[in-house]
Amino acid sequence: KAGVTQTPRYLIKTRGQQVTLSCSPISGHRSVSWYQQTPGQGLQFLFEYFSETQRNKGNFPGRFSGRQFSNSRSEMNVSTLELGDSALYLCASSLDRGVNTIYFGEGSWLTVV
Amino acid sequence: KNEVEQSPQNLTAQEGEFITINCSYSVGISALHWLQQHPGGGIVSLFMLSSGKKKHGRLIATINIQEKHSSLHITASHPRDSAVYICAVRSGDYKLTFGKGTLLTVNP
């Protein structure tokens, strides 16, 4: 069974631009969550989606947004990119919102110049 | 103070040694996860615990809910165990909060 797939894997953007990252969860998984990983802050929770609804959001500015489609695929968007947004963005999926094992994608490496 | 504290931050061991990584947390949790991250980014879930102890191969994870503490043990460590090990707790609102990670290097 295919794992969590994230695209693109690597991208370089300029300050002020916007970016959209995509995540395809494991088939049958309905919960998708997003995380930001930086050397300084480590892993931080961005948001969680279940049944096309955002259920939780971490402490990030409104420039960070996302959505989930009816097939559970999810996208996250960052607008007006800042240098500090350079990070590894990880998506994870699980069966549902209960106490389940989480499966991570390989991540999208974003560099803002 | 972080909600999830891991120790040590860095750990170097010789092949074959017994390794322990500790995780303490300060919030109420529904589950605790131990994760492994190799260079390049990919994260693998090793264990999910809500009580007691779990074992998988050479890895053992324990949790003490009353003391808000968990440990990850690696028996007979091997160079391929070299990675960052991350403790993460899931609170009642389903958010995951992560420790800073423990960088483990196992020398042959």
GROMACS .gro file of C-alpha atoms in nm:
model
  221
    1LYS     CA    1   0.000   0.000   0.000
    2ALA     CA    2   0.143   0.339  -0.095
    3GLY     CA    3   0.263   0.564   0.185
    4VAL     CA    4   0.199   0.932   0.238
    5THR     CA    5   0.303   1.123  -0.072
    6GLN     CA    6   0.409   1.485  -0.065
    7THR     CA    7   0.479   1.708  -0.363
    8PRO     CA    8   0.690   1.887  -0.453
    9ARG     CA    9   0.988   1.749  -0.262
   10TYR     CA   10   1.206   2.056  -0.309
   11LEU     CA   11   1.127   2.410  -0.406
   12ILE     CA   12   1.282   2.755  -0.398
   13LYS     CA   13   1.065   3.065  -0.376
   14THR     CA   14   1.127   3.437  -0.349
   15ARG     CA   15   1.014   3.652  -0.058
   16GLY     CA   16   0.661   3.777  -0.111
   17GLN     CA   17   0.557   3.485  -0.330
   18GLN     CA   18   0.309   3.220  -0.229
   19VAL     CA   19   0.345   2.843  -0.229
   20THR     CA   20   0.112   2.545  -0.231
   21LEU     CA   21   0.219   2.205  -0.103
   22SER     CA   22   0.026   1.885  -0.162
   23CYS     CA   23  -0.023   1.572   0.046
   24SER     CA   24  -0.187   1.243  -0.050
   25PRO     CA   25  -0.257   1.032   0.258
   26ILE     CA   26  -0.250   0.656   0.280
   27SER     CA   27  -0.560   0.510   0.121
   28GLY     CA   28  -0.841   0.493   0.377
   29HIS     CA   29  -0.686   0.747   0.611
   30ARG     CA   30  -0.914   1.039   0.683
   31SER     CA   31  -0.703   1.252   0.918
   32VAL     CA   32  -0.425   1.464   0.773
   33SER     CA   33  -0.199   1.693   0.973
   34TRP     CA   34   0.080   1.929   0.876
   35TYR     CA   35   0.400   2.019   1.057
   36GLN     CA   36   0.687   2.262   1.012
   37GLN     CA   37   1.040   2.159   1.101
   38THR     CA   38   1.324   2.410   1.138
   39PRO     CA   39   1.666   2.375   1.303
   40GLY     CA   40   1.578   2.638   1.561
   41GLN     CA   41   1.222   2.546   1.656
   42GLY     CA   42   1.217   2.176   1.579
   43LEU     CA   43   0.886   2.019   1.480
   44GLN     CA   44   0.577   2.235   1.523
   45PHE     CA   45   0.214   2.153   1.460
   46LEU     CA   46   0.052   2.358   1.183
   47PHE     CA   47  -0.300   2.221   1.139
   48GLU     CA   48  -0.513   1.910   1.128
   49TYR     CA   49  -0.790   1.820   0.886
   50PHE     CA   50  -1.058   1.556   0.916
   51SER     CA   51  -1.359   1.511   0.692
   52GLU     CA   52  -1.266   1.822   0.492
   53THR     CA   53  -1.277   2.040   0.805
   54GLN     CA   54  -0.990   2.204   0.987
   55ARG     CA   55  -1.012   2.065   1.340
   56ASN     CA   56  -0.706   2.228   1.494
   57LYS     CA   57  -0.456   2.500   1.418
   58GLY     CA   58  -0.116   2.566   1.570
   59ASN     CA   59   0.033   2.905   1.657
   60PHE     CA   60   0.107   3.024   1.307
   61PRO     CA   61   0.001   3.346   1.134
   62GLY     CA   62  -0.293   3.359   0.899
   63ARG     CA   63  -0.054   3.343   0.602
   64PHE     CA   64  -0.055   2.968   0.662
   65SER     CA   65  -0.371   2.798   0.545
   66GLY     CA   66  -0.484   2.465   0.418
   67ARG     CA   67  -0.770   2.254   0.302
   68GLN     CA   68  -0.874   1.894   0.262
   69PHE     CA   69  -1.064   1.749  -0.030
   70SER     CA   70  -1.333   1.483  -0.031
   71ASN     CA   71  -1.075   1.215  -0.119
   72SER     CA   72  -0.877   1.317   0.194
   73ARG     CA   73  -0.596   1.471  -0.010
   74SER     CA   74  -0.478   1.793   0.148
   75GLU     CA   75  -0.299   2.109   0.045
   76MET     CA   76  -0.134   2.379   0.249
   77ASN     CA   77  -0.065   2.728   0.130
   78VAL     CA   78   0.173   2.992   0.256
   79SER     CA   79   0.120   3.342   0.122
   80THR     CA   80   0.358   3.639   0.128
   81LEU     CA   81   0.657   3.418   0.197
   82GLU     CA   82   0.920   3.534   0.446
   83LEU     CA   83   1.278   3.412   0.483
   84GLY     CA   84   1.180   3.249   0.812
   85ASP     CA   85   0.934   3.023   0.632
   86SER     CA   86   1.226   2.822   0.496
   87ALA     CA   87   1.172   2.479   0.647
   88LEU     CA   88   1.082   2.118   0.595
   89TYR     CA   89   0.704   2.083   0.577
   90LEU     CA   90   0.578   1.742   0.676
   91CYS     CA   91   0.240   1.589   0.624
   92ALA     CA   92   0.113   1.294   0.825
   93SER     CA   93  -0.197   1.079   0.799
   94SER     CA   94  -0.383   0.846   1.030
   95LEU     CA   95  -0.700   0.642   1.009
   96ASP     CA   96  -0.905   0.887   1.209
   97ARG     CA   97  -0.880   1.128   1.501
   98GLY     CA   98  -0.848   0.859   1.765
   99VAL     CA   99  -0.535   0.718   1.919
  100ASN     CA  100  -0.377   0.579   1.604
  101THR     CA  101  -0.034   0.537   1.456
  102ILE     CA  102   0.066   0.833   1.242
  103TYR     CA  103   0.244   0.796   0.910
  104PHE     CA  104   0.464   1.074   0.780
  105GLY     CA  105   0.548   1.171   0.426
  106GLU     CA  106   0.903   1.248   0.317
  107GLY     CA  107   0.835   1.620   0.340
  108SER     CA  108   0.866   1.923   0.116
  109TRP     CA  109   1.183   2.126   0.154
  110LEU     CA  110   1.102   2.495   0.105
  111THR     CA  111   1.375   2.753   0.066
  112VAL     CA  112   1.276   3.120   0.058
  113VAL     CA  113   1.537   3.355  -0.088
  114LYS     CA  114   0.982   2.541   2.983
  115ASN     CA  115   0.887   2.315   2.692
  116GLU     CA  116   0.588   2.092   2.737
  117VAL     CA  117   0.797   1.796   2.619
  118GLU     CA  118   1.155   1.756   2.738
  119GLN     CA  119   1.394   1.496   2.600
  120SER     CA  120   1.730   1.387   2.732
  121PRO     CA  121   2.001   1.360   2.635
  122GLN     CA  122   2.014   1.595   2.336
  123ASN     CA  123   2.310   1.408   2.191
  124LEU     CA  124   2.423   1.055   2.256
  125THR     CA  125   2.722   0.867   2.117
  126ALA     CA  126   2.751   0.494   2.175
  127GLN     CA  127   2.963   0.201   2.066
  128GLU     CA  128   2.803  -0.077   1.870
  129GLY     CA  129   2.641  -0.327   2.102
  130GLU     CA  130   2.572  -0.085   2.386
  131PHE     CA  131   2.235  -0.053   2.560
  132ILE     CA  132   2.083   0.291   2.498
  133THR     CA  133   1.816   0.483   2.686
  134ILE     CA  134   1.646   0.805   2.575
  135ASN     CA  135   1.412   0.980   2.814
  136CYS     CA  136   1.104   1.195   2.761
  137SER     CA  137   0.916   1.396   3.022
  138TYR     CA  138   0.599   1.591   2.958
  139SER     CA  139   0.391   1.834   3.157
  140VAL     CA  140   0.046   1.812   2.996
  141GLY     CA  141  -0.230   1.554   3.006
  142ILE     CA  142  -0.201   1.321   2.711
  143SER     CA  143  -0.404   1.063   2.525
  144ALA     CA  144  -0.096   0.900   2.369
  145LEU     CA  145   0.280   0.931   2.336
  146HIS     CA  146   0.469   0.859   2.016
  147TRP     CA  147   0.833   0.773   1.961
  148LEU     CA  148   0.954   0.873   1.617
  149GLN     CA  149   1.277   0.813   1.426
  150GLN     CA  150   1.415   1.058   1.173
  151HIS     CA  151   1.707   0.977   0.945
  152PRO     CA  152   1.911   1.241   0.758
  153GLY     CA  153   1.707   1.357   0.461
  154GLY     CA  154   1.392   1.416   0.658
  155GLY     CA  155   1.174   1.104   0.654
  156ILE     CA  156   1.006   1.028   0.989
  157VAL     CA  157   0.902   0.681   1.093
  158SER     CA  158   0.670   0.607   1.383
  159LEU     CA  159   0.834   0.353   1.615
  160PHE     CA  160   0.580   0.326   1.894
  161MET     CA  161   0.252   0.468   2.010
  162LEU     CA  162   0.188   0.427   2.382
  163SER     CA  163  -0.094   0.515   2.616
  164SER     CA  164   0.017   0.287   2.899
  165GLY     CA  165   0.268   0.018   2.993
  166LYS     CA  166   0.537  -0.114   2.766
  167LYS     CA  167   0.583  -0.215   2.404
  168LYS     CA  168   0.862  -0.409   2.234
  169HIS     CA  169   0.956  -0.433   1.870
  170GLY     CA  170   1.273  -0.618   1.787
  171ARG     CA  171   1.559  -0.451   1.974
  172LEU     CA  172   1.347  -0.150   2.069
  173ILE     CA  173   1.149  -0.118   2.390
  174ALA     CA  174   0.931   0.175   2.492
  175THR     CA  175   0.779   0.233   2.834
  176ILE     CA  176   0.551   0.497   2.975
  177ASN     CA  177   0.458   0.595   3.330
  178ILE     CA  178   0.143   0.804   3.312
  179GLN     CA  179   0.151   0.905   3.681
  180GLU     CA  180   0.507   1.033   3.653
  181LYS     CA  181   0.453   1.178   3.302
  182HIS     CA  182   0.763   1.003   3.176
  183SER     CA  183   0.856   0.769   2.894
  184SER     CA  184   1.175   0.593   2.793
  185LEU     CA  185   1.296   0.443   2.467
  186HIS     CA  186   1.553   0.167   2.500
  187ILE     CA  187   1.766   0.018   2.224
  188THR     CA  188   1.936  -0.311   2.304
  189ALA     CA  189   2.248  -0.425   2.118
  190SER     CA  190   2.276  -0.095   1.933
  191HIS     CA  191   2.396  -0.094   1.572
  192PRO     CA  192   2.532   0.184   1.347
  193ARG     CA  193   2.208   0.171   1.145
  194ASP     CA  194   2.028   0.290   1.461
  195SER     CA  195   2.202   0.627   1.417
  196ALA     CA  196   1.923   0.881   1.375
  197VAL     CA  197   1.729   1.150   1.559
  198TYR     CA  198   1.471   1.009   1.800
  199ILE     CA  199   1.177   1.232   1.876
  200CYS     CA  200   0.917   1.204   2.148
  201ALA     CA  201   0.574   1.349   2.071
  202VAL     CA  202   0.265   1.371   2.291
  203ARG     CA  203  -0.092   1.389   2.173
  204SER     CA  204  -0.310   1.599   2.398
  205GLY     CA  205  -0.684   1.573   2.439
  206ASP     CA  206  -0.746   1.816   2.152
  207TYR     CA  207  -0.549   1.581   1.922
  208LYS     CA  208  -0.259   1.824   1.877
  209LEU     CA  209   0.090   1.676   1.869
  210THR     CA  210   0.364   1.849   2.068
  211PHE     CA  211   0.721   1.741   2.000
  212GLY     CA  212   1.039   1.720   2.198
  213LYS     CA  213   1.356   1.869   2.048
  214GLY     CA  214   1.489   1.524   1.963
  215THR     CA  215   1.790   1.315   2.060
  216LEU     CA  216   2.068   1.274   1.806
  217LEU     CA  217   2.203   0.921   1.843
  218THR     CA  218   2.530   0.818   1.683
  219VAL     CA  219   2.636   0.455   1.709
  220ASN     CA  220   2.997   0.392   1.615
  221PRO     CA  221   3.113   0.054   1.482
   0.00000   0.00000   0.00000
